[in-house]
Coordinates of C-alpha atoms in Angstrom, one line a residue:
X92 CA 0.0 0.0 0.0
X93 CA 0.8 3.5 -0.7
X94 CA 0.1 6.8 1.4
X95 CA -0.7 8.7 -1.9
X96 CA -1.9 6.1 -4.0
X97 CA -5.3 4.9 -5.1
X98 CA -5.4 1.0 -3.2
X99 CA -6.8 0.1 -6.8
X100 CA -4.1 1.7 -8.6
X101 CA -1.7 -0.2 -6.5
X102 CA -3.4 -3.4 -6.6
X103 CA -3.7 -3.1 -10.3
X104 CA -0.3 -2.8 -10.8
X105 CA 1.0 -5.6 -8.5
X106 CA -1.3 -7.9 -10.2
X107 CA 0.3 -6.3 -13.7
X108 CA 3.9 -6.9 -12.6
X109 CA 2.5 -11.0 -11.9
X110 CA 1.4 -11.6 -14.5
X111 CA 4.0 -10.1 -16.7
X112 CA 6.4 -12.2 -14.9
X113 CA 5.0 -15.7 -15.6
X114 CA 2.6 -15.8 -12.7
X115 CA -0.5 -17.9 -13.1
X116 CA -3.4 -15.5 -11.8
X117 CA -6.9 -16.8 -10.9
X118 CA -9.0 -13.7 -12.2
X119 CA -12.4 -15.6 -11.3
X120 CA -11.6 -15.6 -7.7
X121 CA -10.7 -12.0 -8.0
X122 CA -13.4 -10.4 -9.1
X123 CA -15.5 -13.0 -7.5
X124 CA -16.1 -10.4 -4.8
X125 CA -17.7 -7.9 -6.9
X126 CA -20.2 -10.3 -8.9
X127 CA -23.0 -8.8 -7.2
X128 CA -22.2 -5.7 -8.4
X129 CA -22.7 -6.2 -12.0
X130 CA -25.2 -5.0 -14.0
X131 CA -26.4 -5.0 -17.8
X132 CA -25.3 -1.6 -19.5
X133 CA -28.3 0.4 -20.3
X134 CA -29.4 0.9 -24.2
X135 CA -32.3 2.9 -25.4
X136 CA -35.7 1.3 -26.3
X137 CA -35.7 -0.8 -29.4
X138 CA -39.0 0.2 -31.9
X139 CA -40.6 -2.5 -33.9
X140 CA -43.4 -1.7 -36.6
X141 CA -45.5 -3.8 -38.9
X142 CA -44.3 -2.1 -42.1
X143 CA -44.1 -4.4 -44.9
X144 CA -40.4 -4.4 -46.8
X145 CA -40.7 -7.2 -48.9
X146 CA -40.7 -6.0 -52.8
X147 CA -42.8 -8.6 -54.9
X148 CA -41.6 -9.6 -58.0
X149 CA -43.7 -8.8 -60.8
X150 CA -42.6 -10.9 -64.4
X151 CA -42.9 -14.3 -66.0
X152 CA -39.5 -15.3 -64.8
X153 CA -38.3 -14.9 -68.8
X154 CA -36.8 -12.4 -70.5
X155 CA -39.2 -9.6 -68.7
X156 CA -36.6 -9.0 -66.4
X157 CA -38.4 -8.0 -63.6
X158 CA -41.4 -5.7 -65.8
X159 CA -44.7 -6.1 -65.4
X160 CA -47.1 -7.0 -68.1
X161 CA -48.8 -3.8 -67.8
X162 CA -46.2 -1.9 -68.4
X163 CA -46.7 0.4 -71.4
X164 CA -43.3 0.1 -72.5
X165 CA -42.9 -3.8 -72.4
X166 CA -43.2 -6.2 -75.5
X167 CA -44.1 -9.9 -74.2
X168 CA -41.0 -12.1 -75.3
X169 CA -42.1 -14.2 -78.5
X170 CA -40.8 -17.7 -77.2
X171 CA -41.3 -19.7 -80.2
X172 CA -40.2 -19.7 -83.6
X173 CA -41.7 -16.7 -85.5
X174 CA -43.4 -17.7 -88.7
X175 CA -43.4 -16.0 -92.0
X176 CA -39.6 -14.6 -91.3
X177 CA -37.0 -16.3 -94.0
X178 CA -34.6 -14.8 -95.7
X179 CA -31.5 -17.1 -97.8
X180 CA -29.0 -16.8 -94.7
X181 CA -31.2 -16.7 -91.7
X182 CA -33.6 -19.5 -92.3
X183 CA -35.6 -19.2 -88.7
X184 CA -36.1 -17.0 -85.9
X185 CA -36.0 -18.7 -82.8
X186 CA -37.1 -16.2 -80.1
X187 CA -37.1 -12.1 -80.1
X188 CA -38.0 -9.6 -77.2
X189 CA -38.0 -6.2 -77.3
X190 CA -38.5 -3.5 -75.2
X191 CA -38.4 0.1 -75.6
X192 CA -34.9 0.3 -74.6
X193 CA -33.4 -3.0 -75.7
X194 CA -33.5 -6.1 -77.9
X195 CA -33.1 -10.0 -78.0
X196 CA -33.4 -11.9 -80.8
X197 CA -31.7 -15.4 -81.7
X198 CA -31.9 -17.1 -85.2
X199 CA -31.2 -20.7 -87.3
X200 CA -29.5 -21.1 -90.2
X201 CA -29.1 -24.6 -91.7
X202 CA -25.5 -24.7 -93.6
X203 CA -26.6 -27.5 -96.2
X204 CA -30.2 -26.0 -96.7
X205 CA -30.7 -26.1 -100.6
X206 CA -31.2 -22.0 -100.4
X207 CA -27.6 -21.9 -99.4
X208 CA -26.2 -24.3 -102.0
X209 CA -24.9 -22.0 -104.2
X210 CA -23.3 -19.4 -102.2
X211 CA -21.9 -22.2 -99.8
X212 CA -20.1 -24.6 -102.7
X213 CA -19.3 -21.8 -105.6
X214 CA -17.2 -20.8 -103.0
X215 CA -14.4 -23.7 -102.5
X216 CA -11.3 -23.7 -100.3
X217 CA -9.4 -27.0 -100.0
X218 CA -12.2 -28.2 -102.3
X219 CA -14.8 -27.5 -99.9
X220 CA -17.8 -25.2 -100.1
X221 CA -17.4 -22.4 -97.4
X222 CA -19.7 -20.3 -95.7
X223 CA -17.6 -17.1 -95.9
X224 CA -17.1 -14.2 -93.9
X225 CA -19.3 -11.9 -96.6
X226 CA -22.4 -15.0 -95.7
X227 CA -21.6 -14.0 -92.3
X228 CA -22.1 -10.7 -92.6
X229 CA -25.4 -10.8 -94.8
X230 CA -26.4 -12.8 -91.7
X231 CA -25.2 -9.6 -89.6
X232 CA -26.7 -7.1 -91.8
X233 CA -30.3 -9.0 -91.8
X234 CA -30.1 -9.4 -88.2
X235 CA -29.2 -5.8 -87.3
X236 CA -32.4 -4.9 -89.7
X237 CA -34.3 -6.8 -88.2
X238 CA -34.2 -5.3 -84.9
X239 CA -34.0 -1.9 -86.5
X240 CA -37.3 -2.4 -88.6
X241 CA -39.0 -4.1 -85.3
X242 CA -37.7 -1.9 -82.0
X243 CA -36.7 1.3 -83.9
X244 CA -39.9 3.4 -85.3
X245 CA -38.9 5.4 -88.2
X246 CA -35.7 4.2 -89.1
X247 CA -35.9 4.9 -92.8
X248 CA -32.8 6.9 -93.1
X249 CA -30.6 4.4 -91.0
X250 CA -28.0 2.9 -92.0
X251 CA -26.4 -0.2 -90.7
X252 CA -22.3 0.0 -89.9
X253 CA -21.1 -4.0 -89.3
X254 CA -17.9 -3.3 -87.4
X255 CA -15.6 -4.8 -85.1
X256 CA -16.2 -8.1 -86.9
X257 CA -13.8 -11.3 -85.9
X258 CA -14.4 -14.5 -87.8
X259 CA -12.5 -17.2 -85.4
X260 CA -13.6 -20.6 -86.8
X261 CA -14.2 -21.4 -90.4
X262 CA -17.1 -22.9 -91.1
X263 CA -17.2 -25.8 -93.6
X264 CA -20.0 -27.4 -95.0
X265 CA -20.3 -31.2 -94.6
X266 CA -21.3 -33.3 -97.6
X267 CA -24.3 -35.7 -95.4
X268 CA -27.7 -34.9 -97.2
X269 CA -29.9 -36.3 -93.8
X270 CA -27.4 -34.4 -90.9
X271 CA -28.3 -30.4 -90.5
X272 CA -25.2 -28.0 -90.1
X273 CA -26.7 -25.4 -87.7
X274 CA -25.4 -22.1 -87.0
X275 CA -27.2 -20.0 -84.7
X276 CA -27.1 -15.8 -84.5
X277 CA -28.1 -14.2 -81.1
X278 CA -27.7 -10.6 -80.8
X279 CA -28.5 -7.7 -77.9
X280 CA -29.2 -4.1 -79.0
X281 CA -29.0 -1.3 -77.0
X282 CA -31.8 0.9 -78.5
X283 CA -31.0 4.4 -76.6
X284 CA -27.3 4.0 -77.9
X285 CA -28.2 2.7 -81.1
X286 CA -26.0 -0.4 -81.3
X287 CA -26.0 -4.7 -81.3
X288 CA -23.9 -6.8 -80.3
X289 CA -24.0 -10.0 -82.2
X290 CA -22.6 -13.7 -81.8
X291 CA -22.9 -16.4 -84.2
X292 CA -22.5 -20.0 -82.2
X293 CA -22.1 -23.6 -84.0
X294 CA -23.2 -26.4 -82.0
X295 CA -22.1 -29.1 -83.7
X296 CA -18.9 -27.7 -81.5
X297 CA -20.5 -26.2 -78.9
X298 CA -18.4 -23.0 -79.7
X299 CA -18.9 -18.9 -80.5
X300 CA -16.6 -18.5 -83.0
X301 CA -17.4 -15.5 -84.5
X302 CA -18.8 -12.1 -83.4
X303 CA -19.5 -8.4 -84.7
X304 CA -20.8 -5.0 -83.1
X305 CA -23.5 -3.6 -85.2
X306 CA -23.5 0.6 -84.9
X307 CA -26.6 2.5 -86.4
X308 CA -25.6 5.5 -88.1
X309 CA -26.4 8.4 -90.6
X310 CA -25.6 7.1 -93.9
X311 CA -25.4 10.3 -95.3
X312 CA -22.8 11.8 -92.8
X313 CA -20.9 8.7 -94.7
X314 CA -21.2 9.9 -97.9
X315 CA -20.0 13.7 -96.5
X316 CA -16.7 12.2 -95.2
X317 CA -16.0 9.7 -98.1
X318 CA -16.4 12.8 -100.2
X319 CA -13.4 14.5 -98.8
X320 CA -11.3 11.3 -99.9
X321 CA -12.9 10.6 -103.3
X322 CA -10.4 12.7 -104.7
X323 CA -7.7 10.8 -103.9
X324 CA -8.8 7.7 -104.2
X325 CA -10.2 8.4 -108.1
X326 CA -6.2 9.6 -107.9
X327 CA -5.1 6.9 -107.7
X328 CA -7.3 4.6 -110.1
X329 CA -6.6 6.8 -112.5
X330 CA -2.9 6.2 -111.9
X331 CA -3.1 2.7 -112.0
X332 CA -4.9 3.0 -115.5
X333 CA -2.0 4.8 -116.9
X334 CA 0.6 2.3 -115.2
X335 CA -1.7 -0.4 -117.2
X336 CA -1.4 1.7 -120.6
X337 CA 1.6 1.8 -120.2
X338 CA 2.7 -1.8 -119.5
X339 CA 3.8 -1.3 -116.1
X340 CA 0.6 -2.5 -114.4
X341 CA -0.7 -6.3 -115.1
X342 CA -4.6 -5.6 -116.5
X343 CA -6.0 -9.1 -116.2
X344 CA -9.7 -10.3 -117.8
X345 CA -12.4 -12.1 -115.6
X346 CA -11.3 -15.7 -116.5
X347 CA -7.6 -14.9 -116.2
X348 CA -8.1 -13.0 -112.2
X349 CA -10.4 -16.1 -110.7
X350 CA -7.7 -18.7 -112.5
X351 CA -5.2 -17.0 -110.5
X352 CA -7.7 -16.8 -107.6
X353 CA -8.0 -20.4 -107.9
X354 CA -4.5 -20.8 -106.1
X355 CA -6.8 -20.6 -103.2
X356 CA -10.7 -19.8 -103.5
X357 CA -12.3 -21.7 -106.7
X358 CA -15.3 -19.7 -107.6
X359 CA -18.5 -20.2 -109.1
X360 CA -20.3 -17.9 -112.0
X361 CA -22.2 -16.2 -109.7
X362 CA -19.2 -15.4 -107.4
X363 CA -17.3 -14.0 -111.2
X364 CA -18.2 -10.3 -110.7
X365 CA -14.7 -8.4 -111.8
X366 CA -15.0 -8.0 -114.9
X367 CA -11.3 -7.1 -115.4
X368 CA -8.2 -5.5 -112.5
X369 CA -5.7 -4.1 -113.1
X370 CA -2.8 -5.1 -110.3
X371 CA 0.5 -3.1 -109.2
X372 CA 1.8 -4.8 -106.7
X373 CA 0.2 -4.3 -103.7
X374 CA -3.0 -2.3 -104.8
X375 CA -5.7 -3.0 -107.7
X376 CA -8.6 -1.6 -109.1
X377 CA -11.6 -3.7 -110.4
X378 CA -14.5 -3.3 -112.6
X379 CA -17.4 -4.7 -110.9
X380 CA -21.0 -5.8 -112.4
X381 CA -23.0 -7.8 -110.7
X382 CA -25.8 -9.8 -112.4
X383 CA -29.2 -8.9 -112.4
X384 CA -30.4 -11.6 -109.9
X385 CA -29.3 -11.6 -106.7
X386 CA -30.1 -15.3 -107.0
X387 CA -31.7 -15.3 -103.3
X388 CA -33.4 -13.3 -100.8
X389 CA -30.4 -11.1 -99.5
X390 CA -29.9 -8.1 -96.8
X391 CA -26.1 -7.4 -99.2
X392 CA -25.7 -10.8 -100.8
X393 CA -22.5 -12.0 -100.2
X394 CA -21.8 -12.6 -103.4
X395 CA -22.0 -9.0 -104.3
X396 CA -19.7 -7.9 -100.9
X397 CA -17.3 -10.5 -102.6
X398 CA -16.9 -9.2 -105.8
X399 CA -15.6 -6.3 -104.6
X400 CA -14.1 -6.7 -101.3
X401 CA -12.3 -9.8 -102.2
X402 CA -9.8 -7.5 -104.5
X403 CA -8.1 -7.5 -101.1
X404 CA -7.2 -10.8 -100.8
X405 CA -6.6 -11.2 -104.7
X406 CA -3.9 -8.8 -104.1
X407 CA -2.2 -11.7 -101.6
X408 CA -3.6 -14.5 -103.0
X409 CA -3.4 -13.9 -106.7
X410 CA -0.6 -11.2 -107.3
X411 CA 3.4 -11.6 -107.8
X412 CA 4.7 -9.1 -105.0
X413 CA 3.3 -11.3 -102.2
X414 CA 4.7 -15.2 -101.6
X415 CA 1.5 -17.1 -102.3
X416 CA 3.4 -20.0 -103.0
X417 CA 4.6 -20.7 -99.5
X418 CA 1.6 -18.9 -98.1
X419 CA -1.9 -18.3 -98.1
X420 CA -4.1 -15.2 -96.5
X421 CA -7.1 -15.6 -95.2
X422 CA -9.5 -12.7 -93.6
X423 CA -10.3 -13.1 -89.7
X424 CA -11.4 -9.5 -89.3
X425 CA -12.4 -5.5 -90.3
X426 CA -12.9 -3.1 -88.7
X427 CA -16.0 -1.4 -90.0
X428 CA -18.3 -2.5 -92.8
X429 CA -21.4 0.0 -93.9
X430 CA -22.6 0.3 -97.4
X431 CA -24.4 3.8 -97.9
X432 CA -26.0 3.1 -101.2
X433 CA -27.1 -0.5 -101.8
X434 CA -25.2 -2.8 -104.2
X435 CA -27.9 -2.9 -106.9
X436 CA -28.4 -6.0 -109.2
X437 CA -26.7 -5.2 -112.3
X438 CA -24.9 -2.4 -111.0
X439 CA -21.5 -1.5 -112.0
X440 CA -18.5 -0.5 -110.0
X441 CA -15.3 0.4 -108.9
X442 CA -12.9 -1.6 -106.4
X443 CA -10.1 0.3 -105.6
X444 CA -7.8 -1.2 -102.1
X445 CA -3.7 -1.2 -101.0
X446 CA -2.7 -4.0 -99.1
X447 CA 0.5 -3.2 -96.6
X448 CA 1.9 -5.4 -94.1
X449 CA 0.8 -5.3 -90.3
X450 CA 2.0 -6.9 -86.9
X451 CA 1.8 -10.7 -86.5
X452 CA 1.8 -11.7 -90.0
X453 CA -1.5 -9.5 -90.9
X454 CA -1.8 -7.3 -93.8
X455 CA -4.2 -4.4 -93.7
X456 CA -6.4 -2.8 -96.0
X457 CA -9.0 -0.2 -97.0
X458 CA -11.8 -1.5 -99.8
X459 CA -13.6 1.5 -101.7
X460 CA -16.4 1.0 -103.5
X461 CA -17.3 3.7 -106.0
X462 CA -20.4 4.4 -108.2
X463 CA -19.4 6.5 -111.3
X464 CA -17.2 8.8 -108.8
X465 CA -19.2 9.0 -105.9
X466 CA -17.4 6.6 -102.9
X467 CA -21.0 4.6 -101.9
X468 CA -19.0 1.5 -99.6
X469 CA -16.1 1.1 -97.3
X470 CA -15.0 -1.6 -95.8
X471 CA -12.5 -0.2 -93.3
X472 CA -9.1 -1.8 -92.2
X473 CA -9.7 -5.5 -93.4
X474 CA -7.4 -7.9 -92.3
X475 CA -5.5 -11.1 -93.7
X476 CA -3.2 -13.6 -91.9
X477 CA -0.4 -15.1 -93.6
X478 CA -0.5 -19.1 -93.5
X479 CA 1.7 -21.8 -94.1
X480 CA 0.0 -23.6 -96.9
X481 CA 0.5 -26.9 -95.2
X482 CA -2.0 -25.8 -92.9
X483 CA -4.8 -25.3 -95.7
X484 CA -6.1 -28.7 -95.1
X485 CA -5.7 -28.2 -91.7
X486 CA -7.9 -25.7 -91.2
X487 CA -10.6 -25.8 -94.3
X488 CA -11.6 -29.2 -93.5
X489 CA -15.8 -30.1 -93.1
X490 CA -16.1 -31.0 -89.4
X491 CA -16.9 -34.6 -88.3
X492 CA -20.7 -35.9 -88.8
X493 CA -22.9 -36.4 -85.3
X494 CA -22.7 -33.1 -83.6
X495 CA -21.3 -33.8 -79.8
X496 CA -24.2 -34.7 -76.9
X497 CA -23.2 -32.2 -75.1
X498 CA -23.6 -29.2 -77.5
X499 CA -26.3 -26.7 -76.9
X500 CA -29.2 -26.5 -79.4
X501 CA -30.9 -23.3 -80.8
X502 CA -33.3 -23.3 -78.2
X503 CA -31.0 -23.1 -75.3
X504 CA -28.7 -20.3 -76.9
X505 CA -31.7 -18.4 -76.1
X506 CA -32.0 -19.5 -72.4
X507 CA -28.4 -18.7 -72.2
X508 CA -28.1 -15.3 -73.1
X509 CA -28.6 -14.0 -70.3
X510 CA -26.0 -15.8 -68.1
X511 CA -23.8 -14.4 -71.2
X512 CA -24.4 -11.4 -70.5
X513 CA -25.1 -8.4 -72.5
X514 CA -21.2 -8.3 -73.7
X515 CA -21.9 -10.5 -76.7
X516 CA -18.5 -10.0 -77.7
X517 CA -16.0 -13.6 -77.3
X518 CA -12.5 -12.4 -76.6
X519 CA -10.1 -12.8 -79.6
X520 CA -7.9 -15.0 -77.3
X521 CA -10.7 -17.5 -76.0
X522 CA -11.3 -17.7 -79.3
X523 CA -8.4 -18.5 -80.7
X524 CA -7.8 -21.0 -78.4
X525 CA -11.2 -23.1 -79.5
X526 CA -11.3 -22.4 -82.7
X527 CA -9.9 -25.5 -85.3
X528 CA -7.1 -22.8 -86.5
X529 CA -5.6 -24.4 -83.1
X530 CA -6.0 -28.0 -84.8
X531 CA -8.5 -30.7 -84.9
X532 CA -9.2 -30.8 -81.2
X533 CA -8.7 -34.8 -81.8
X534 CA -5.7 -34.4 -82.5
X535 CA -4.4 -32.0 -80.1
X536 CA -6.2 -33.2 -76.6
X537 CA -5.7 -37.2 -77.8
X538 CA -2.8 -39.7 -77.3
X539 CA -1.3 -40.6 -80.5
X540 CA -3.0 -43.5 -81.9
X541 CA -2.2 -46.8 -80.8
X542 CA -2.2 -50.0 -82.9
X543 CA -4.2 -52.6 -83.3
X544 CA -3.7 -55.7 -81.7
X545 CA -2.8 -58.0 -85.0
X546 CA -0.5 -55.1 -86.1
X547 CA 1.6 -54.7 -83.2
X548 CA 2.2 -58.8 -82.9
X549 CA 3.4 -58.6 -86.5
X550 CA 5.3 -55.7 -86.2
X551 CA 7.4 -57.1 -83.0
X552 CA 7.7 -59.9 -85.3
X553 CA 9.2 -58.1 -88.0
X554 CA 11.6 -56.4 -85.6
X555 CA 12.5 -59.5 -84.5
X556 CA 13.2 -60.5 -88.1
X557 CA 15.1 -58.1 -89.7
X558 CA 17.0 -54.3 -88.0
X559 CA 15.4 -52.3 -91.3
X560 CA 12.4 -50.6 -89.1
X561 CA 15.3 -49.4 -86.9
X562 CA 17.1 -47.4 -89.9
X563 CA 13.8 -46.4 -91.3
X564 CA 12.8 -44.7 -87.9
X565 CA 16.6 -42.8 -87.7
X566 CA 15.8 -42.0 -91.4
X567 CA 12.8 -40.5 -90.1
X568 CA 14.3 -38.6 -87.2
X569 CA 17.4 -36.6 -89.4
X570 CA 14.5 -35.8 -91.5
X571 CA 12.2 -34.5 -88.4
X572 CA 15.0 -32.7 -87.7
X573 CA 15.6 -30.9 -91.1
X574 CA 12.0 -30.2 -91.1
X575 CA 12.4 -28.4 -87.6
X576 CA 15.6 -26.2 -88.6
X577 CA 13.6 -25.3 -91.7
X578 CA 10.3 -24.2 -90.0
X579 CA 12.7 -22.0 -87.5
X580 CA 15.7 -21.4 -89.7
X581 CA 17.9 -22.3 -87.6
X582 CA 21.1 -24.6 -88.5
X583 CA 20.4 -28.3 -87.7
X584 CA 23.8 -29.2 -86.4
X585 CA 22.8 -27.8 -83.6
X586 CA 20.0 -30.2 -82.8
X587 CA 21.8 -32.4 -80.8
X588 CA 20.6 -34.9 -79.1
X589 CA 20.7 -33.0 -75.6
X590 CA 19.7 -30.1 -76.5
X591 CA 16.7 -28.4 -75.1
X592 CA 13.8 -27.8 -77.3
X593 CA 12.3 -25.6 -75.3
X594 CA 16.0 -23.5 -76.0
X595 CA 14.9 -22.6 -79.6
X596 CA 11.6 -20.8 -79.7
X597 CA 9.2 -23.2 -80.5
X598 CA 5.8 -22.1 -79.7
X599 CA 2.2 -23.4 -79.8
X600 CA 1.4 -21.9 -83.5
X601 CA 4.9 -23.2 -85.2
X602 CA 4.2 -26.4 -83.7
X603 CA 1.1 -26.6 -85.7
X604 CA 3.1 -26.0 -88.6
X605 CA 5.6 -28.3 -87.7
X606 CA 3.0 -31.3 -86.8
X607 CA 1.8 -31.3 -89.9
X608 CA 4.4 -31.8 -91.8
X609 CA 5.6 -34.4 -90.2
X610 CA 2.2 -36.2 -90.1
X611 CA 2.3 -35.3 -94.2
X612 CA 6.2 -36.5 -94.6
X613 CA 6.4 -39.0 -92.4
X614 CA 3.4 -40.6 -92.6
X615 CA 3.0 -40.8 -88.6
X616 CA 0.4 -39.6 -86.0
X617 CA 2.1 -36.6 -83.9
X618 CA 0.0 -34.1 -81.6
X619 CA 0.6 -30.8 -81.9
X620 CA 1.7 -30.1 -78.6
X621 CA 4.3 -33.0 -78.8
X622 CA 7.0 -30.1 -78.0
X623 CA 5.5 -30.1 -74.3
X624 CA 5.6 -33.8 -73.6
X625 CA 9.6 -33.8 -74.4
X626 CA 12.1 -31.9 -73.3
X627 CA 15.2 -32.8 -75.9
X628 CA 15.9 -33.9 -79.3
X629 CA 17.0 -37.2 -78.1
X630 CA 13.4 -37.4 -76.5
X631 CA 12.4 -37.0 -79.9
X632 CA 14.1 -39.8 -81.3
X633 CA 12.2 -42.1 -79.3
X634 CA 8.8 -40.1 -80.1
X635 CA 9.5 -40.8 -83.8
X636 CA 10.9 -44.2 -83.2

């Protein structure tokens, strides 16, 4: 105890010092005096009411999204398929909604229907019919009309800009008259900013392989800017004209531009729309006339887009200044598609484009298309990617018949939307990663195929009998060697056995490359990631055996 201390204070303390020190201290029996003491701290009166929180929801549990039937501004969703809507490339309307500030819609298109015949086979790659980007964007174009004519009152003068478009998977038609190909097209509009986001989805792979954001603009605000260009593009046809007069420009006829096409795309009649180019390099001018049927019901038939947009790729594809013997260039995207004038039947016009090279083995271009002198089409900042041609068959190839279990039919793309989400848009690298540009998925998620039974006894028999498999398979190997110092030019005395693979650059797209050809040269089954299951050349030599 202290004179001039509190007794608490002190005792407060002492007990402090205890404890700190490693003393045990029995605080029940401390305070066990004072239990009688305690007492509940006071709080202020708690108020309860009978007022009713609980917000009711109002809706069908569909695509209402919470609004009431009543609602002046709500359209009940159509759920079934709508009749009397066909067009050539968008064969069925599966479900549509639409409110006074947004839209839902979701559509079927059968790839071997006979409507499509025509526009699918006249347009071969790999000797396969195609459903080409141009198809795709007819299905765009109708779509985005669609919702304009339906949830957009007096849209006349509105015209219909297909931009941001990515084309990820390639769609080949299969030759099975009693199997459908679907494709379905779902898109989401935002009315009040006057724009769509659409998404085509094949479920025969249970993949979105392709989407587009539709903008709706003032088509002659178009025609004010193209103006200010016309001068220079009409420049530079004219130049290309006197180059051609002159002999330093190749002027080529219809028959002799699609023969030279056909290193890549074999066309059809109604795809033969140039009439003649004239090709410098790495821009052209064509003459285009389309015929006077558009042979089909058609938003922009594609055919028509073709014969003038496809100048681009003729440029690549058909030309001298570019290697088209090594390599082919396929489209995968533009940037902005908008016609301000339609592409009549029987029209004539001008293609003028320059192709120059890009990042990532792209080359970029701008497509005019002129009436008279009058700029009426652009197709702005279209794409190609360069391609090994040993990949041709890899990629245009029709996919396997007997669509997967698993994939989602028409009817549940429409059910699905909303767990989507209203950013329609697939990312360029999910896509990429499904898409069959990546490989046959067969191929690159299976083991390498095992033999038969019978064929394994007899070929340990043969190994027994004779050492000649053994030379073949080192044979193989120098030659799987002198295939991979080609593909990345490197010198192949430095493929030793320990070396590392992983040393040299080889990544997931050269591999593709590389895959192939030794599946082609070597007549063996190799994935494609086969660099990640070894880790040196010697490794190798016992993958090739």
């Amino acid at each position: 105890m202290h004179r001039d201390q509190d007794n608490w204070t002190t005792l407060g303390k002492a007990l402090t010092s205890l404890y700190n020190a490693g003393v045990n201290i029995d605080w029940t029996e401390f305070h066990l005096p004072f239990e009688q003491a305690l007492r509940l701290v006071d709080s202020p009166t708690y108020a309860w009411n009978n007022t009713n929180y609980w917000i009711q929801y109002n809706g069908d549990w569909n695509l209402t999204k919470g609004q009431a039937l009543s609602d002046p501004n709500f359209t009940k969703a159509i759920t079934q398929a709508v009749k009397g809507f066909r067009t050539t490339s968008i064969h069925e309307i599966r479900s549509e909604n639409y409110t006074k500030t947004s839209a839902q819609i979701v559509t079927e298109s059968d790839m071997t229907d006979p409507a499509l015949k025509d526009v699918i086979e006249g347009h071969t790659m790999n000797n396969y019919g195609v459903a080409s980007s141009f198809l795709h964007a007819d299905m765009a174009f109708t779509v985005a009309k669609r919702i304009l004519d339906k949830g957009i009152p007096n849209s006349s003068n509105i015209g219909i800009n297909v931009t941001e478009f990515e084309y990820h998977e390639p769609v080949v038609k299969h030759y099975n008259p009693t199997e459908a190909q679907t494709i379905v097209v779902s898109a989401e509009a935002d009315l009040e900013k006057r724009q769509a986001h659409v998404k085509w989805y094949n479920p025969a792979k249970n993949l979105w392989y392709c989407h587009a954001t539709i903008s709706y603009e003032d088509p002659s605000s178009w025609l004010s800017a193209w103006s200010r260009s016309s001068g220079l593009v009409t420049s530079r046809i004219a130049a290309l004209n006197d180059l051609a007069a002159s002999g330093q420009a190749d002027k080529l006829t219809t028959n002799l531009a699609y023969s030279l096409f056909g290193k890549l795309v074999n066309y059809s009649d109604m795809y033969r729309t140039m009439k003649s180019v004239i090709l410098n390099k790495d821009e052209a001018v064509a003459e285009v006339e389309f015929p006077a049927d558009t042979s089909g019901n058609w938003t922009v038939p594609p055919h028509f887009i073709d014969g003038c947009v496809s100048l681009s790729g003729f440029i690549l594809n058909g030309g001298t200044h570019f290697d088209n013997k090594k390599y082919f260039y396929i489209t995968p995207s533009w940037k902005s598609m908008r016609f301000a004038k339609p592409l009549s039947p029987g029209g004539k016009y001008l293609a003028y484009v320059r192709m120059v090279p890009a990042d990532n083995n792209n080359f970029v271009g701008d497509v005019y298309i002129l009436q008279g002198d009058e700029i009426v089409g652009v197709v702005e900042a279209i794409v190609f990617t360069q391609w090994r041609r040993v990949m041709l068959d890899r990629i245009f190839r029709p996919p396997p018949l007997k669509a997967a279990s698993h994939a989602l039919d028409a009817s549940q793309v429409a059910l699905s939307l909303a767990s989507l989400g209203s950013g329609a848009t697939t990312s360029k690298s999910q896509s990429s990663q499904q898409s069959s540009f990546a490989g046959d998925s067969k191929i690159v998620t299976g083991l390498l195929t095992p033999p038969s039974p019978a064929r394994s006894v007899h070929e340990k028999e043969s190994k027994c009998e004779s050492p000649a498999p053994k030379a073949e398979a080192s044979a193989s190997y120098v030659r799987a060697k002198e295939i991979i110092a080609e593909e990345l030019a490197i010198d192949i005395r430095v493929l030793t056995d320990d070396a590392n693979i992983a040393d040299f650059g080889l990544d997931s797209l050269m591999s593709l490359v590389i895959s192939q050809r030794l599946r082609e040269e070597l007549k063996t089954e190799i994935r494609d990631s086969f660099y990640l299951e070894i880790s040196t050349f010697g490794d190798m030599k016992t993958l090739i055996g």
